[in-house]
Tab-separated table of C-alpha atoms and ligand atoms in Angstrom:
chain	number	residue	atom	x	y	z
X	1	UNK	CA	24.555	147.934	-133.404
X	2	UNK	CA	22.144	151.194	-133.301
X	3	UNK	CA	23.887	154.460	-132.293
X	4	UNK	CA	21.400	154.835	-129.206
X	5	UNK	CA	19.257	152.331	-127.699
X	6	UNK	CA	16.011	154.496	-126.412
X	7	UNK	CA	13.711	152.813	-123.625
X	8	UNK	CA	10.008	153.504	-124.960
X	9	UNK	CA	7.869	153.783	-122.545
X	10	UNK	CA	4.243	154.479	-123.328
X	11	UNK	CA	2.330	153.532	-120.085
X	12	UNK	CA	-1.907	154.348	-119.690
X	13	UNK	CA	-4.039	155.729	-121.884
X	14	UNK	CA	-3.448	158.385	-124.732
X	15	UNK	CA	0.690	157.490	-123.768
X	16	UNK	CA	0.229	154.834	-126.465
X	17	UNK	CA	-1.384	157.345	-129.150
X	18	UNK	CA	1.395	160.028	-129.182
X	19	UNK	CA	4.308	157.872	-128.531
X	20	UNK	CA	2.760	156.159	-131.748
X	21	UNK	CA	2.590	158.838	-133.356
X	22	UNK	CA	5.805	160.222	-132.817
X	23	UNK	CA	7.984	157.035	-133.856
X	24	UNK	CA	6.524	158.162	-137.415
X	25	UNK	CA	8.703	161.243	-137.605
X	26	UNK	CA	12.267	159.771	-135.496
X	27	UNK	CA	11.446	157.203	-138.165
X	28	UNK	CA	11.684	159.455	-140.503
X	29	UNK	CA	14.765	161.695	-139.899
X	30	UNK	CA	16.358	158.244	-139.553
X	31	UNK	CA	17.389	158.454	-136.162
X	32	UNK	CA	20.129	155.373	-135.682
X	33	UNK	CA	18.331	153.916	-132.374
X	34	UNK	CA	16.787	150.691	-131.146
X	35	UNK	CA	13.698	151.561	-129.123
X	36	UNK	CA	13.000	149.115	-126.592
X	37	UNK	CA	9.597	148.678	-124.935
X	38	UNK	CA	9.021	148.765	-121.401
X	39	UNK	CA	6.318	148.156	-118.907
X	40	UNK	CA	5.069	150.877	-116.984
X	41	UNK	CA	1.899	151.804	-115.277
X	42	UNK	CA	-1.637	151.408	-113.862
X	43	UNK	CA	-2.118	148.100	-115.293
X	44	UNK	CA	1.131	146.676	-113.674
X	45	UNK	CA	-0.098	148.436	-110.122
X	46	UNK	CA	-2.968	146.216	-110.597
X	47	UNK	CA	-1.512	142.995	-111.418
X	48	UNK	CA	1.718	142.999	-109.785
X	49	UNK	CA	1.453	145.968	-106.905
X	50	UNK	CA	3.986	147.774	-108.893
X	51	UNK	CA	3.519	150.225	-111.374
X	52	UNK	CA	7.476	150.382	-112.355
X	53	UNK	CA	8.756	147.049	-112.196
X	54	UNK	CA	12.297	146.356	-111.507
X	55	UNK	CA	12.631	144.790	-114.807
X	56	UNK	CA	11.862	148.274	-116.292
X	57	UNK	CA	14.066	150.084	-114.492
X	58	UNK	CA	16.812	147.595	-114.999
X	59	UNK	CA	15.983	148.172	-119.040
X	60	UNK	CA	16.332	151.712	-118.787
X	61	UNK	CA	19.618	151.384	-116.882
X	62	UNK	CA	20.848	150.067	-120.710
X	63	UNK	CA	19.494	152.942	-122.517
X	64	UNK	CA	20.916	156.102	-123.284
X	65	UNK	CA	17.504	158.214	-122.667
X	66	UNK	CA	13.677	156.866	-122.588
X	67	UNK	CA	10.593	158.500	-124.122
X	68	UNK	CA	8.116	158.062	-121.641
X	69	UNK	CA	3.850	158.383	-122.969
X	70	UNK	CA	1.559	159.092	-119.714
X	71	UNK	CA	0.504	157.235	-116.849
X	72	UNK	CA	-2.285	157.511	-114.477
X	73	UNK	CA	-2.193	158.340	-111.014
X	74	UNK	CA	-5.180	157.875	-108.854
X	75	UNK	CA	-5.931	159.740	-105.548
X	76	UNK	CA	-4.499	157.304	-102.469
X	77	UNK	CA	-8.495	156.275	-101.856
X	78	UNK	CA	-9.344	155.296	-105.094
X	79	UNK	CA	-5.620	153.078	-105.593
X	80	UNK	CA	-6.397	151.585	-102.495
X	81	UNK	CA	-9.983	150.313	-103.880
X	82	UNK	CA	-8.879	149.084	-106.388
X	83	UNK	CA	-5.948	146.699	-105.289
X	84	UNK	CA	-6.537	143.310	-106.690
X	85	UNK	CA	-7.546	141.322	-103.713
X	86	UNK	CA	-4.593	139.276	-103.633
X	87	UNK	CA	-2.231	142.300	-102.967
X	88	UNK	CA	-4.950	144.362	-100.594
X	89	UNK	CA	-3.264	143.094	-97.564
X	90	UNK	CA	0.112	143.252	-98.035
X	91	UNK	CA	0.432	146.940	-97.669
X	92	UNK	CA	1.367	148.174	-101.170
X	93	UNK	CA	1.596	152.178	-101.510
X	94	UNK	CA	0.878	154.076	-105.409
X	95	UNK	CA	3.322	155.733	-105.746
X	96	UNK	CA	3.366	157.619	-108.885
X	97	UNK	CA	5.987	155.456	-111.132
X	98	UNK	CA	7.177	158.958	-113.409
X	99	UNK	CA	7.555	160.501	-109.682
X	100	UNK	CA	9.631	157.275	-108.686
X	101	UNK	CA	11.709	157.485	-111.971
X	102	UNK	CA	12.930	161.079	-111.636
X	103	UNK	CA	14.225	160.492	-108.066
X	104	UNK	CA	15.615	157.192	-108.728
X	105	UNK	CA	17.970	158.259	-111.774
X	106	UNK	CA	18.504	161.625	-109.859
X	107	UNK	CA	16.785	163.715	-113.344
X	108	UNK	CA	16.694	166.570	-111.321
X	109	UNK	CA	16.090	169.108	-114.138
X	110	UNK	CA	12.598	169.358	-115.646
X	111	UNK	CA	13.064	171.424	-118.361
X	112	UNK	CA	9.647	172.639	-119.843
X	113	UNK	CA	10.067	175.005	-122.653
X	114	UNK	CA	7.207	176.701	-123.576
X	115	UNK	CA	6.853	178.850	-127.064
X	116	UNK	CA	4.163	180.470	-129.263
X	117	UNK	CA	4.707	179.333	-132.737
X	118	UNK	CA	3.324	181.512	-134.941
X	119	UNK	CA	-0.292	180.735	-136.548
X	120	UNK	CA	-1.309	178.324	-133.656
X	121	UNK	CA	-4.670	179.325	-133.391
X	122	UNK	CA	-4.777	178.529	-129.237
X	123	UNK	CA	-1.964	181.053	-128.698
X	124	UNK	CA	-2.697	183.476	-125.978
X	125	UNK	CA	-0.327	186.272	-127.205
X	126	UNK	CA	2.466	186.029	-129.963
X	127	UNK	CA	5.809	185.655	-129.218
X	128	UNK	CA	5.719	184.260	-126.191
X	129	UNK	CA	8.790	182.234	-125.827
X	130	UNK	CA	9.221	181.068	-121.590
X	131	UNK	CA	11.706	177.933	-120.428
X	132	UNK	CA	10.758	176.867	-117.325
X	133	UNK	CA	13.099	174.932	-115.212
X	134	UNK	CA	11.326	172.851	-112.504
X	135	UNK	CA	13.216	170.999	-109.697
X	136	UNK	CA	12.382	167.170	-110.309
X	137	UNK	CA	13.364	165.678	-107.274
X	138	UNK	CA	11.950	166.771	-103.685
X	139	UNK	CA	10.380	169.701	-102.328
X	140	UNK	CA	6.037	168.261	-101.596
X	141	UNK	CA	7.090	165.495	-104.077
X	142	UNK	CA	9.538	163.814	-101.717
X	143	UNK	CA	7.361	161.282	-100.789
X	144	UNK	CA	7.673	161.596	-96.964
X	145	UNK	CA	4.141	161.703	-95.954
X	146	UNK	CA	2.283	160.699	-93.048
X	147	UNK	CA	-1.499	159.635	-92.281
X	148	UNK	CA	-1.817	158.245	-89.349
X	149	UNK	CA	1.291	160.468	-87.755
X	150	UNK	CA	3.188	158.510	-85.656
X	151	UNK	CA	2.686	159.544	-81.626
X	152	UNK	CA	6.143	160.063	-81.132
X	153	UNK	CA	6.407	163.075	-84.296
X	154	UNK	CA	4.391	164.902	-81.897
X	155	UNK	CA	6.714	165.057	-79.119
X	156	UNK	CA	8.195	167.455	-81.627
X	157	UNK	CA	8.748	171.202	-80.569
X	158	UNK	CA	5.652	173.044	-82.819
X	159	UNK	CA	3.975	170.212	-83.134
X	160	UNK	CA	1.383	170.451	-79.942
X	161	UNK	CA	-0.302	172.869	-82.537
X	162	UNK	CA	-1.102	169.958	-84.639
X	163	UNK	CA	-3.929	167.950	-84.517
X	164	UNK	CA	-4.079	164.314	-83.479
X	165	UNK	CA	-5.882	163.499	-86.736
X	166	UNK	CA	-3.734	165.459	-88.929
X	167	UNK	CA	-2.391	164.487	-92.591
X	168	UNK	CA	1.163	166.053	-93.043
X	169	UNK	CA	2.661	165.790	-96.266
X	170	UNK	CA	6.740	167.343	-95.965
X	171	UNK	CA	7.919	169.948	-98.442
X	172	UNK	CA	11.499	168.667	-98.168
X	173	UNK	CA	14.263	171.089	-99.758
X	174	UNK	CA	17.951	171.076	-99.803
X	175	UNK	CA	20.804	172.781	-100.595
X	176	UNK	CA	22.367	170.242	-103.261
X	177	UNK	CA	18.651	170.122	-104.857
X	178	UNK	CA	18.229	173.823	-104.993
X	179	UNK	CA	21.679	174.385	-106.470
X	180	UNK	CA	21.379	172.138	-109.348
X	181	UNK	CA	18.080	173.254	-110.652
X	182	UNK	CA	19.037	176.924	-110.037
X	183	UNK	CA	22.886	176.520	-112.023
X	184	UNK	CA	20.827	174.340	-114.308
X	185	UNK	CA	18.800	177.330	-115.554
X	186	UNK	CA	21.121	179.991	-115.660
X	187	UNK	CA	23.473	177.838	-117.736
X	188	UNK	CA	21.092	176.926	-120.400
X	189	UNK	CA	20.652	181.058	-120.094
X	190	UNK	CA	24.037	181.377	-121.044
X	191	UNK	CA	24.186	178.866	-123.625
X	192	UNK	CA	21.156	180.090	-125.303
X	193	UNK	CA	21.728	183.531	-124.874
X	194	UNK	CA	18.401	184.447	-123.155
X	195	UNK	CA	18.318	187.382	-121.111
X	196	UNK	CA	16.288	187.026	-117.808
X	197	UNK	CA	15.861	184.356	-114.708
X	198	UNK	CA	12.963	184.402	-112.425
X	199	UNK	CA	12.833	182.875	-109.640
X	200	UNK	CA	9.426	181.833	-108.570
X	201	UNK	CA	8.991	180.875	-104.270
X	202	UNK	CA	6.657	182.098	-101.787
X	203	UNK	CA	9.057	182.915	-99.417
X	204	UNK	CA	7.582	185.020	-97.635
X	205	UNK	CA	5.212	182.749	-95.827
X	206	UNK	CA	6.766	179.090	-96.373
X	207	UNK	CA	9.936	180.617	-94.854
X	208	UNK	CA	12.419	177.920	-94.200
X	209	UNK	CA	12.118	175.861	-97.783
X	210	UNK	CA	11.328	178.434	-100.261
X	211	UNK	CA	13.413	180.688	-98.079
X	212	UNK	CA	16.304	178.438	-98.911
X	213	UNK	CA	15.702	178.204	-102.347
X	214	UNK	CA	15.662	182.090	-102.664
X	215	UNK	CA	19.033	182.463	-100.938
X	216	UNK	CA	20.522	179.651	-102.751
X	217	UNK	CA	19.221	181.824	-106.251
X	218	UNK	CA	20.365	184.968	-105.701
X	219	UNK	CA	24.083	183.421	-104.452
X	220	UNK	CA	24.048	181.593	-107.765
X	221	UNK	CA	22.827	184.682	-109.363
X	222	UNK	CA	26.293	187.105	-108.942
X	223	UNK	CA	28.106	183.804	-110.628
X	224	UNK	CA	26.031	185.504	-114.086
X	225	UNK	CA	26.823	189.062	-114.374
X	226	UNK	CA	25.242	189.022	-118.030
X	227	UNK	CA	21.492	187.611	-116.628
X	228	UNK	CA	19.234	189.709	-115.039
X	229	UNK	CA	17.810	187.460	-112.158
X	230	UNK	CA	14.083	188.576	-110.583
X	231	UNK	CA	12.247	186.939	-108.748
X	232	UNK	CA	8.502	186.866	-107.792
X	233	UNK	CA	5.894	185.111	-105.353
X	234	UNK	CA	4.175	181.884	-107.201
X	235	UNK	CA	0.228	183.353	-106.320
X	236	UNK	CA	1.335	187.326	-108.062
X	237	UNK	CA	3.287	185.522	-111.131
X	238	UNK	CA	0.381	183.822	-112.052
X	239	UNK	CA	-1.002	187.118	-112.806
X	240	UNK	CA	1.939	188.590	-114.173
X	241	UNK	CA	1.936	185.831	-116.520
X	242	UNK	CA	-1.278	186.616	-117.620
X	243	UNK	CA	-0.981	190.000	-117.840
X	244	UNK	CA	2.719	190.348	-119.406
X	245	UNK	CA	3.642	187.065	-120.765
X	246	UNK	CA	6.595	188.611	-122.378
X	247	UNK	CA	8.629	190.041	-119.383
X	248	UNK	CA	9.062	187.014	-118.551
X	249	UNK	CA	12.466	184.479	-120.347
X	250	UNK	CA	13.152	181.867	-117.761
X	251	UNK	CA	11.824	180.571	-114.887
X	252	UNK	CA	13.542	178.454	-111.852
X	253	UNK	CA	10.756	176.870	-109.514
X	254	UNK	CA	10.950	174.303	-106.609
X	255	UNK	CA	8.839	170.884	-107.542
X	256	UNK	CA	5.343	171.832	-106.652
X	257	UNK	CA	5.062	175.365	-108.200
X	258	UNK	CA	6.982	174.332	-111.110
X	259	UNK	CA	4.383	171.506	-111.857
X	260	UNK	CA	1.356	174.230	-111.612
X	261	UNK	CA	3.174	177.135	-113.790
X	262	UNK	CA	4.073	174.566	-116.146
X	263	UNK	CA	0.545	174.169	-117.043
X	264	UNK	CA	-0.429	177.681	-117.614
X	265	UNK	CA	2.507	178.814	-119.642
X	266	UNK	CA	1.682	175.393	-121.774
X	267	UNK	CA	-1.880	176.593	-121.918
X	268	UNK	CA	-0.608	179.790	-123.286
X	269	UNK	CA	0.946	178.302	-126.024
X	270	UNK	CA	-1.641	176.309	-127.026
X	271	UNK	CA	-2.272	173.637	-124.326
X	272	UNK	CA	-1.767	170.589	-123.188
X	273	UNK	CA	-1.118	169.260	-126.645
X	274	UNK	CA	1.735	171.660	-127.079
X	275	UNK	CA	3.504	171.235	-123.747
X	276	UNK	CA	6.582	169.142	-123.548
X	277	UNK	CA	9.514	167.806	-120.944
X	278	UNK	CA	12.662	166.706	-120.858
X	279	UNK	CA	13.422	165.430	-117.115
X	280	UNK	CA	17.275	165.746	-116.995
X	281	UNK	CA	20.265	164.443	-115.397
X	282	UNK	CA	23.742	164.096	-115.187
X	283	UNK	CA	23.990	160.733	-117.013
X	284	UNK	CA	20.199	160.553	-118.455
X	285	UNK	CA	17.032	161.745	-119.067
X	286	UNK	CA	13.589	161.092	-119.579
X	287	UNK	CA	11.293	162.933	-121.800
X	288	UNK	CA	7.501	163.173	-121.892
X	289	UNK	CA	4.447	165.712	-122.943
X	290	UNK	CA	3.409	167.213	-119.921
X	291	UNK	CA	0.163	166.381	-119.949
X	292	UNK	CA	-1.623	163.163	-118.730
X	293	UNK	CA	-3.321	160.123	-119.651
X	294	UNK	CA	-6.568	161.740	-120.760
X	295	UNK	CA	-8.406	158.357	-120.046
X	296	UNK	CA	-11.659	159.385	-121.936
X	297	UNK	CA	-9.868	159.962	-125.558
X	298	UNK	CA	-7.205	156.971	-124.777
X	299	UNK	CA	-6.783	154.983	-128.231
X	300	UNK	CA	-8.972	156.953	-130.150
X	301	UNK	CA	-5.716	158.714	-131.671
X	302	UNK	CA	-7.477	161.466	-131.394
X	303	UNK	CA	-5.371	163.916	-129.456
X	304	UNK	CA	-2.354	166.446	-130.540
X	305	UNK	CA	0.973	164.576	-130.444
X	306	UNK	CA	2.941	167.561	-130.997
X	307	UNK	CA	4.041	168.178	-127.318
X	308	UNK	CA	5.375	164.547	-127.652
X	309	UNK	CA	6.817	165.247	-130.666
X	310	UNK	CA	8.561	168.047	-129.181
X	311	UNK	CA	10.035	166.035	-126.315
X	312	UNK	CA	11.390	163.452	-128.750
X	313	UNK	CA	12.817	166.595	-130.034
X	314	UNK	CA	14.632	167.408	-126.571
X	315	UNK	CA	15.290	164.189	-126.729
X	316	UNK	CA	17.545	164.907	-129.760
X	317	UNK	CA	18.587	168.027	-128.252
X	318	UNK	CA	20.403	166.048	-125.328
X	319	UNK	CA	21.891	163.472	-127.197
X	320	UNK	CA	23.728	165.774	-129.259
X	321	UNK	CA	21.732	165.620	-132.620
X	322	UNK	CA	21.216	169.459	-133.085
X	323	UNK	CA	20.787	168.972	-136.661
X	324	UNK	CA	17.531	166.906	-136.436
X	325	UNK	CA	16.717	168.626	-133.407
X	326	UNK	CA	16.098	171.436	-135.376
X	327	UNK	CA	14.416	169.560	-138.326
X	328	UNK	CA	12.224	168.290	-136.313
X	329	UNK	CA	11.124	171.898	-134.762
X	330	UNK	CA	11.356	173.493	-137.980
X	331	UNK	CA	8.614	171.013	-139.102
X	332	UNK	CA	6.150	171.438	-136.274
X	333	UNK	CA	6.485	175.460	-137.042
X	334	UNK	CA	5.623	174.987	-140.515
X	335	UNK	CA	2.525	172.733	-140.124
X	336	UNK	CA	1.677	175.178	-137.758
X	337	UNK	CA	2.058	177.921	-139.540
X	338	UNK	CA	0.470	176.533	-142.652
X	339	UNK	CA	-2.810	175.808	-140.658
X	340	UNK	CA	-3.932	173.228	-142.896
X	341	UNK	CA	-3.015	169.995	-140.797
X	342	UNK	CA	-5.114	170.544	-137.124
X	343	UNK	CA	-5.723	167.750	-134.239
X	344	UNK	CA	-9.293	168.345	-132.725
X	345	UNK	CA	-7.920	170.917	-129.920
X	346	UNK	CA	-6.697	173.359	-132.550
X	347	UNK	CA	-10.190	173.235	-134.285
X	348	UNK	CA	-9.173	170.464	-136.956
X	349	UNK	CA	-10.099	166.585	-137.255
X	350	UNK	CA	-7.055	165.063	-138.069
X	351	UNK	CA	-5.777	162.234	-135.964
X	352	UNK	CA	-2.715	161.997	-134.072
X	353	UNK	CA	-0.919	160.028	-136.785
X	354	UNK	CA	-1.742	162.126	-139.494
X	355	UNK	CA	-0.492	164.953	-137.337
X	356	UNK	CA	2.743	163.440	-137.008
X	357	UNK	CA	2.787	162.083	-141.367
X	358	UNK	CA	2.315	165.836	-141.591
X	359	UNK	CA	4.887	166.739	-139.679
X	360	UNK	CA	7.411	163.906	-141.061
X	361	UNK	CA	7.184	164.852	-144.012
X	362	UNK	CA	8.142	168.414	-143.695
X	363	UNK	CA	11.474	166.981	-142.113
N	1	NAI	P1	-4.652	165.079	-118.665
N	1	NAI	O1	-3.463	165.894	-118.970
N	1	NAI	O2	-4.522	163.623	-118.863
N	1	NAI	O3	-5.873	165.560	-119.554
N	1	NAI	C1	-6.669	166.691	-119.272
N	1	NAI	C2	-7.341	167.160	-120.556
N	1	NAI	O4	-6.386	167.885	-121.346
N	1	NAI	C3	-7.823	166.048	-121.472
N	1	NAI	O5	-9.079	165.584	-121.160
N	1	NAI	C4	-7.801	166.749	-122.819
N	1	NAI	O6	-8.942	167.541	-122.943
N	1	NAI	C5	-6.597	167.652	-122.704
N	1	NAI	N1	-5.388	167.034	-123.275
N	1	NAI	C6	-4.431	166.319	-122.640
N	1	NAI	N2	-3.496	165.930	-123.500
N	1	NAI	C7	-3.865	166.399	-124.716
N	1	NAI	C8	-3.301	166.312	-126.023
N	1	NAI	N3	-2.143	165.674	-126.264
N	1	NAI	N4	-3.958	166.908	-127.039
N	1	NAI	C9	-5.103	167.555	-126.828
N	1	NAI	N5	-5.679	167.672	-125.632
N	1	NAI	C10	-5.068	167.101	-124.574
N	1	NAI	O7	-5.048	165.419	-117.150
N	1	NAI	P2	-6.093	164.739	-116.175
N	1	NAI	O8	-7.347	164.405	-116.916
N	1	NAI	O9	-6.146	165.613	-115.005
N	1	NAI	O10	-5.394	163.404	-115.710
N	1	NAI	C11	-5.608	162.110	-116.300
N	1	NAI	C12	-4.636	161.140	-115.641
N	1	NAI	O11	-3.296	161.458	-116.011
N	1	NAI	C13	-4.681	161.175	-114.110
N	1	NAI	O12	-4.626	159.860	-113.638
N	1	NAI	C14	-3.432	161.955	-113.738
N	1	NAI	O13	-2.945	161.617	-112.475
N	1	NAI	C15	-2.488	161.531	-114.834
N	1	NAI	N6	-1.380	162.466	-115.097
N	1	NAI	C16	-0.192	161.904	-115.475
N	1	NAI	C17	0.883	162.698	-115.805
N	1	NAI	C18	2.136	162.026	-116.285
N	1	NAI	O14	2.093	160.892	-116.687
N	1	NAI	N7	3.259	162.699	-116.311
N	1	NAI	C19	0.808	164.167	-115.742
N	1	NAI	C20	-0.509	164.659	-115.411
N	1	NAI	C21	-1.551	163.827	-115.088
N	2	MG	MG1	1.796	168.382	-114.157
């Protein structure tokens, strides 16, 4: 029997191209796992109403971590179009299935590391080297969302300022939630030996959630003596980042604002392509690129499968493989840094699997 048993998950679109392509290099450094496929996405929300099917989940409930491609989420107007007829009626809801999957196995830690390897021609500044640490589990993402609102939420005290026709979506925070992510960061500071937490919240204005999650920081905060813990509003960091990447070692966000800094420190270090995520729990994880589907380049192999190939090297991370962890990294530096081996977003034509041969074979 394998060492591991991995649920591979490659869901919509380019998912299947860079989960592809990164099987070449755990192939390669010999990783003792079985992988075992699993049905996820769109194309299950349109032929069974569910784009996670219990089968899948009860899989993944026999693996010890999944690898998860992309999967594509469509606007609540366009998923409601395009029910097949026979499930129109019955009052299905999208709801995104990677959403779903972190608050159903309670992977309350996105962990999004972000770094400028050297020679990447997309890098915004050298050395930039951010880990952000995104809370995975509630905050706009909980899921508790109204349209119609029900007559009787308005007998609520604040609500006669709403009107009748309102959306409301809740931002949903608690203690517990902001705890873990905020311990969560300022261990792997520790661990790693990085100097710096920010806390990111607009506290000023959405006063009783992101107030929470600020309190809840800087209490956590006089646990680490050694760490220098900062914190910032979510609208000003974005220019910070922009302006002095390097101030800045770790971040701690609540769900939404981690999502949306998550793509600009990626695109800072090269993009989408280069992004990658390990959601993270007590007793497993899930890891991904951060990126999408990208519908329009899906099985063309065509796009960079090096933020997937970093996640596979979480992935390692977690289960306690260091050593090939750090293969595998080593690798992606040095086709990097060699420049000769480029996907079309770095200015190359390779494809996605001769990105990842390349990379293999440095391992
Ligand atoms: P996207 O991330 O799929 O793609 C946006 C653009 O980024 C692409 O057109 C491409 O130019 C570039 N890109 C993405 N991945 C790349 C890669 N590996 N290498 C090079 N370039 C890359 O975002 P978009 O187009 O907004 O969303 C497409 C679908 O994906 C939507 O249905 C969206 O809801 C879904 N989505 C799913 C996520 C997930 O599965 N975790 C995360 C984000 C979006
Ligand atoms: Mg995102």
């Amino acid at each position: 029997m394998a060492k591991y048993r991995i649920a591979w998950l490659p869901g919509d679109g380019i998912g299947k191209d860079v989960l592809d392509a990164t099987r070449i290099v755990l192939d390669k450094i010999r990783l003792d796992a079985e992988y075992v496929p699993g049905d996820v996405g769109w194309e299950f929300w349109c032929t069974e109403g569910e784009p996670l099917p219990k089968r899948t989940v009860d899989m993944m409930k026999t693996t010890s971590a999944a690898m998860f491609g992309a999967i594509t989420s469509k606007p609540r107007t366009i998923a409601d179009q395009e029910l097949v007829p026979e499930l129109r009626n019955k009052g299905y809801v999208y709801r995104s299935p990677i959403v779903r999957m972190r608050q159903m196995f309670e992977l309350y830690s996105c962990k999004r590391p972000c770094r400028a390897y050297p020679g990447n021609p997309l890098n915004y500044k050298e050395n930039i080297d951010i880990v952000i640490f995104r809370e995975n589990t509630e905050d706009l993402y909980s899921g508790v969302e109204f349209y119609p609102v029900p007559e009787e939420m308005f007998k609520v005290k604040g609500m006669e300022k709403v009107a009748r026709d309102a959306a409301i979506s809740c931002k949903i925070n608690t203690p517990r939630g902001c705890e873990r992510i905020v311990k969560a960061a300022f261990e792997f500071a520790k661990n790693s030996n990085r100097k710096k937490v920010t806390c990111v919240h607009k506290a000023n204005v959405v006063r009783a959630t992101d107030g929470l999650f600020l309190e809840i920081f800087h209490k956590i905060a006089e646990s680490y003596p050694n760490i220098e813990a900062g914190d910032a509003n979510v609208d000003s960091l974005c220019q910070w980042l922009l302006k002095r990447p390097l101030d800045y070692d770790i971040l701690v966000a609540p769900n939404l604002y981690g999502d949306i800094i998550s793509d600009l420190c990626a695109q800072m270090t090269g993009g989408l392509g280069f992004g990658s995520s390990g959601n993270i729990g007590d007793d497993y994880a899930v890891f991904e690129p951060t990126h999408g589907s990208a519908p329009k380049y899906a099985g063309m192999y065509k796009v960079n499968p090096i933020a997937t190939i970093l996640a596979a090297k979480m992935m390692l991370e977690w289960l306690g493989e260091k050593a090939d962890a750090a293969r595998v990294e080593n690798a992606i530096a040095s086709v990097i840094k060699e420049g000769k081996v480029r996907t079309y977003d770095m200015g190359g034509d390779v494809s996605s699997l001769d990105m990842a041969k390349a990379i293999a074979d440095k391992c």
